[in-house]
Amino acid sequence: LYFMFKMSSESIVNDKNYKEKFLDNLKSQEFSNFNEIQKSPDINDDLSSTMSEKIKNEKIGMIVSGISVLFGSCGQIYTKIIQKTYPDDFRTVQFLFLRSFTVFFFAIFHSYIRRESIMHLRDIPEKKWFFLRTNANFFGVACMTCALWYLRATTTIIIQNVHPLFVLIMSYFVLKEKFYLRYMFGIIICFFGALIMILNEAKVKVNNIKTFSETERSIGLFFAFIDLFFISSVKVSNKIMVNKKVPIGTQMFYVSISTMIYSSIYTVFFGGLCFKIGYLLMCLVHGIFFYLGNITQNYALQLCSLSKIILVQYLNVVYIFLLSFIFLG
């Protein structure tokens, strides 16, 4: 985190988008009193204040993003705990269906507390990205949950954390954010580290811990890599919604509605409902981690660019290793 804060500060100080670019624009507009403006202490103080505020916001944004990743990690480990507690009853779609009720309730309550009305679909900007953000979330979580059936939690999350590479590329082309070469170096290092751990999956043999066959690992890896596409799409779409001032309550409201619809359609055709009270409560509680993770991530995106925040996602690997050791053995 210290390294990322330092990197963030250096990129702002060296960026010509601030004082130097401001002064260059004044020159290009041929202000007759340019020399007087350049010497004005008020202008220099305002520019210095702007840079300091920008640095402060980006540091806060990274810290909040780290908290968001912690909520997400807790949710992922909690999913594995539910699977281990109710191995014969757990169904991915029913799990998502039950969780969506918690998200639905919190979205309405949160909007009420903040005195923000749920936006009507016709009033939401960038509808194609909003549609992607709303629907990709269901399929992404479904793939991740399926992967957890066939892989260790640590392996699943390590694969999932390759997604910053895709997000960085998308943020450059879609969001027009700056891309620094040092980001790519960090991503490459993390990618090869993740690859080493993934290849080690077949060698894991621990007493009292379930081992997976080659077929099971292949299925788990398939779902985990498909999840990468959905995660990247949700991250970029979420940043676009933040830029367009779409409240997080509105986003979560429609995410819960789409999840309910997809889950209901699946259940009608395939069934698989479980009505054990303990199981139902655990699925509902999971929605709290999901909602808190989205709120904090949304706030972080208001303070910092996606290309910088996405690097914090690698804290997920650290959290998952610690939580898996504590709660999953």
XYZ file of C-alpha atoms in Angstrom:
329
model
C 0.000 0.000 0.000
C 2.849 2.379 0.834
C 4.414 1.703 -2.558
C 1.116 2.382 -4.341
C 0.593 5.637 -2.406
C 4.120 6.777 -3.290
C 3.599 5.805 -6.925
C 0.306 7.690 -6.991
C 1.893 10.835 -5.580
C 4.791 10.726 -8.044
C 2.491 10.304 -11.024
C 0.521 13.384 -10.005
C 3.566 15.564 -9.404
C 5.058 14.539 -12.749
C 1.798 14.797 -14.679
C 1.546 17.806 -17.017
C -2.232 17.740 -16.595
C -1.880 20.071 -13.644
C 0.149 23.246 -13.278
C 2.326 22.973 -16.403
C -0.549 22.070 -18.683
C -2.694 24.813 -17.177
C -0.012 27.379 -17.910
C 0.539 25.975 -21.414
C -3.154 26.405 -22.141
C -2.966 29.992 -21.072
C -0.101 30.530 -23.513
C -1.948 28.876 -26.371
C -4.925 31.167 -25.788
C -2.555 34.156 -26.054
C -3.560 35.932 -22.890
C -1.950 39.324 -22.972
C -1.434 39.292 -19.238
C 0.018 35.751 -19.149
C 3.191 36.830 -17.346
C 1.173 38.511 -14.643
C -1.024 35.426 -14.203
C 1.996 33.135 -14.029
C 3.502 35.251 -11.279
C 0.283 35.471 -9.313
C 0.674 33.775 -5.923
C -3.064 33.069 -5.800
C -2.930 30.964 -8.999
C 0.074 28.997 -7.760
C -1.553 28.416 -4.361
C -4.763 27.177 -5.999
C -2.846 24.786 -8.244
C -0.777 23.453 -5.339
C -3.948 22.996 -3.305
C -5.569 21.105 -6.180
C -2.600 18.753 -6.498
C -2.501 18.124 -2.739
C -6.237 17.396 -2.685
C -5.868 15.017 -5.626
C -3.066 13.108 -3.890
C -5.082 12.918 -0.682
C -8.189 11.632 -2.473
C -6.241 8.946 -4.312
C -4.664 7.688 -1.086
C -8.066 7.562 0.609
C -9.498 5.854 -2.478
C -6.863 3.118 -2.312
C -7.465 2.537 1.402
C -11.235 2.322 0.868
C -10.659 -0.017 -2.079
C -8.546 -2.223 0.189
C -11.467 -2.371 2.645
C -13.776 -3.235 -0.253
C -11.494 -6.107 -1.248
C -11.598 -7.366 2.361
C -15.424 -7.478 2.282
C -15.260 -9.349 -1.034
C -12.731 -11.823 0.344
C -14.899 -12.478 3.409
C -17.835 -13.119 1.086
C -15.843 -15.588 -1.007
C -14.652 -17.520 2.037
C -18.173 -17.437 3.468
C -19.444 -19.019 0.221
C -17.008 -21.887 0.725
C -18.128 -22.229 4.358
C -21.780 -22.522 3.251
C -20.802 -25.189 0.728
C -18.938 -27.176 3.381
C -21.725 -26.767 5.953
C -24.509 -27.844 3.569
C -22.733 -29.932 0.901
C -25.897 -31.826 -0.066
C -28.175 -28.784 -0.129
C -26.087 -26.003 -1.645
C -27.254 -24.902 -5.082
C -25.535 -22.013 -6.826
C -28.647 -20.418 -8.311
C -30.737 -20.721 -5.153
C -27.840 -19.224 -3.213
C -27.811 -16.217 -5.550
C -31.602 -15.972 -5.417
C -31.669 -15.799 -1.622
C -28.757 -13.376 -1.483
C -30.530 -11.034 -3.891
C -33.275 -10.400 -1.295
C -30.696 -9.014 1.125
C -29.205 -6.836 -1.621
C -32.705 -5.649 -2.623
C -33.538 -4.638 0.954
C -30.234 -2.832 1.531
C -30.520 -0.993 -1.804
C -33.917 0.454 -0.862
C -32.857 1.199 2.730
C -29.591 2.814 1.628
C -31.367 4.978 -0.954
C -33.906 6.050 1.682
C -31.194 6.986 4.203
C -29.323 9.039 1.587
C -32.599 10.531 0.323
C -31.833 9.289 -3.205
C -34.687 7.911 -5.263
C -34.178 4.758 -7.328
C -33.652 5.967 -10.900
C -36.086 4.782 -13.566
C -34.523 2.695 -16.323
C -35.367 5.319 -18.947
C -33.372 7.949 -17.001
C -30.190 5.911 -16.589
C -27.344 7.029 -18.924
C -25.051 4.651 -20.824
C -27.720 1.957 -20.901
C -25.552 -0.654 -22.637
C -22.914 -0.402 -19.902
C -25.593 -0.376 -17.215
C -27.113 -3.504 -18.751
C -23.683 -5.156 -18.764
C -22.975 -4.096 -15.179
C -26.356 -5.427 -14.004
C -26.360 -8.761 -15.835
C -22.669 -9.696 -15.887
C -22.691 -9.646 -12.100
C -25.093 -12.623 -11.910
C -23.158 -14.789 -14.350
C -19.798 -13.793 -12.865
C -20.796 -14.787 -9.334
C -22.388 -17.977 -10.673
C -19.134 -18.967 -12.409
C -17.062 -18.138 -9.338
C -19.377 -20.163 -7.095
C -19.198 -23.141 -9.467
C -15.400 -22.889 -9.540
C -15.321 -23.059 -5.734
C -16.968 -26.506 -5.969
C -14.025 -27.939 -7.893
C -11.010 -25.950 -6.669
C -9.549 -24.807 -3.388
C -10.677 -21.291 -2.384
C -7.105 -20.005 -2.683
C -6.683 -21.360 -6.219
C -10.026 -19.929 -7.351
C -9.205 -16.464 -6.027
C -5.692 -16.506 -7.469
C -7.130 -17.101 -10.939
C -9.752 -14.441 -10.339
C -7.047 -11.929 -9.489
C -5.578 -12.098 -12.972
C -8.450 -9.781 -13.995
C -6.551 -6.492 -13.323
C -4.641 -7.129 -16.556
C -7.897 -7.071 -18.544
C -9.280 -4.137 -16.566
C -6.156 -2.055 -17.207
C -6.458 -2.651 -20.941
C -10.181 -1.848 -20.933
C -9.716 1.279 -18.800
C -7.173 2.573 -21.325
C -9.354 2.008 -24.400
C -12.823 2.532 -22.910
C -12.283 5.052 -20.108
C -9.305 6.798 -21.751
C -7.332 6.611 -18.510
C -3.547 6.902 -18.517
C -1.531 3.723 -18.674
C 1.879 3.612 -17.004
C 4.441 0.956 -17.956
C 5.085 0.178 -14.268
C 1.482 -1.081 -14.055
C 2.250 -3.702 -16.694
C 5.427 -4.821 -14.896
C 3.445 -5.335 -11.694
C 0.684 -7.200 -13.516
C 3.168 -9.532 -15.249
C 4.910 -10.359 -11.950
C 1.570 -11.106 -10.262
C 0.420 -13.164 -13.255
C 3.443 -15.482 -13.133
C 3.135 -15.742 -9.350
C -0.509 -16.764 -9.773
C 0.449 -19.257 -12.495
C 2.971 -20.974 -10.201
C 0.295 -21.359 -7.520
C -2.292 -22.632 -10.014
C 0.079 -25.312 -11.342
C 0.696 -26.351 -7.746
C -3.007 -27.238 -7.331
C -2.439 -30.852 -8.432
C 0.312 -31.346 -5.834
C -1.731 -30.349 -2.808
C -2.334 -33.285 -0.460
C -3.342 -32.329 3.045
C -4.821 -34.625 5.671
C -8.601 -34.243 6.115
C -8.776 -31.808 3.162
C -10.648 -32.889 0.043
C -8.497 -33.451 -3.044
C -9.856 -32.995 -6.561
C -9.551 -35.218 -9.614
C -8.111 -34.012 -12.920
C -11.624 -33.709 -14.388
C -12.865 -31.688 -11.413
C -9.888 -29.345 -11.635
C -10.503 -28.847 -15.359
C -14.140 -27.933 -14.722
C -13.143 -25.564 -11.921
C -10.478 -23.874 -14.060
C -12.983 -23.451 -16.909
C -15.498 -21.615 -14.703
C -12.761 -19.573 -13.010
C -11.375 -18.269 -16.316
C -14.853 -17.496 -17.701
C -15.413 -15.471 -14.535
C -12.488 -13.227 -15.527
C -14.487 -11.749 -18.403
C -17.497 -10.965 -16.229
C -15.397 -9.440 -13.428
C -13.567 -7.135 -15.837
C -16.832 -6.026 -17.445
C -18.411 -5.242 -14.064
C -15.366 -3.201 -12.923
C -15.303 -1.024 -16.040
C -19.088 -0.633 -16.131
C -19.115 0.349 -12.465
C -16.601 3.144 -13.113
C -18.736 4.426 -16.003
C -21.787 4.470 -13.728
C -19.809 6.428 -11.127
C -18.734 8.939 -13.778
C -22.373 9.333 -14.840
C -23.494 9.877 -11.209
C -25.711 6.789 -11.036
C -26.244 6.123 -7.279
C -24.960 2.832 -5.927
C -28.416 2.170 -4.460
C -29.888 2.266 -7.964
C -27.176 -0.039 -9.289
C -27.663 -2.600 -6.531
C -31.455 -2.421 -6.832
C -31.377 -3.511 -10.462
C -28.603 -6.050 -9.806
C -30.866 -7.733 -7.242
C -33.873 -7.616 -9.592
C -31.954 -9.214 -12.487
C -30.617 -11.914 -10.151
C -34.138 -12.709 -8.935
C -35.418 -13.000 -12.509
C -32.593 -15.259 -13.754
C -32.763 -17.420 -10.623
C -36.540 -17.791 -10.821
C -36.397 -18.899 -14.464
C -33.709 -21.483 -13.645
C -35.589 -22.785 -10.603
C -38.839 -23.242 -12.551
C -37.114 -25.562 -15.035
C -34.574 -27.317 -12.806
C -35.882 -27.015 -9.234
C -33.398 -27.791 -6.454
C -34.874 -25.723 -3.615
C -33.785 -26.226 -0.020
C -35.833 -24.866 2.908
C -33.537 -25.569 5.852
C -33.615 -22.490 8.101
C -29.873 -22.473 8.771
C -29.059 -22.701 5.081
C -31.509 -19.936 4.172
C -30.111 -17.612 6.835
C -26.502 -18.189 5.766
C -27.348 -17.336 2.150
C -29.166 -14.177 3.234
C -26.247 -13.065 5.432
C -23.891 -13.431 2.476
C -25.674 -10.500 0.824
C -24.318 -8.178 3.541
C -20.704 -8.829 2.484
C -21.665 -8.352 -1.161
C -23.437 -5.049 -0.577
C -20.742 -3.588 1.691
C -18.069 -4.534 -0.843
C -19.944 -2.725 -3.613
C -20.611 0.406 -1.546
C -16.975 0.834 -0.546
C -15.715 0.087 -4.054
C -18.142 2.632 -5.504
C -16.867 5.294 -3.090
C -13.253 4.447 -3.924
C -13.990 4.901 -7.637
C -15.283 8.401 -6.894
C -11.887 9.340 -5.481
C -9.450 7.561 -7.786
C -9.094 6.299 -11.346
C -9.890 2.653 -12.035
C -6.400 1.965 -13.414
C -4.855 2.808 -10.017
C -7.482 1.238 -7.798
C -7.420 -2.057 -9.699
C -3.880 -2.741 -8.440
C -5.246 -2.907 -4.887
C -7.269 -5.977 -5.941
C -4.178 -8.116 -5.398
C -4.702 -7.707 -1.652
C -7.445 -10.273 -2.223
C -4.797 -12.992 -2.550
C -3.347 -12.059 0.846
C -6.757 -11.912 2.511
C -7.834 -15.234 1.011
C -4.700 -17.087 2.132
C -5.123 -15.824 5.701
C -8.900 -16.394 5.868
C -8.607 -19.850 4.249
C -5.999 -20.857 6.804
C -8.129 -19.588 9.718
C -11.600 -20.779 8.666
C -11.020 -23.579 6.138
C -7.893 -25.234 7.422
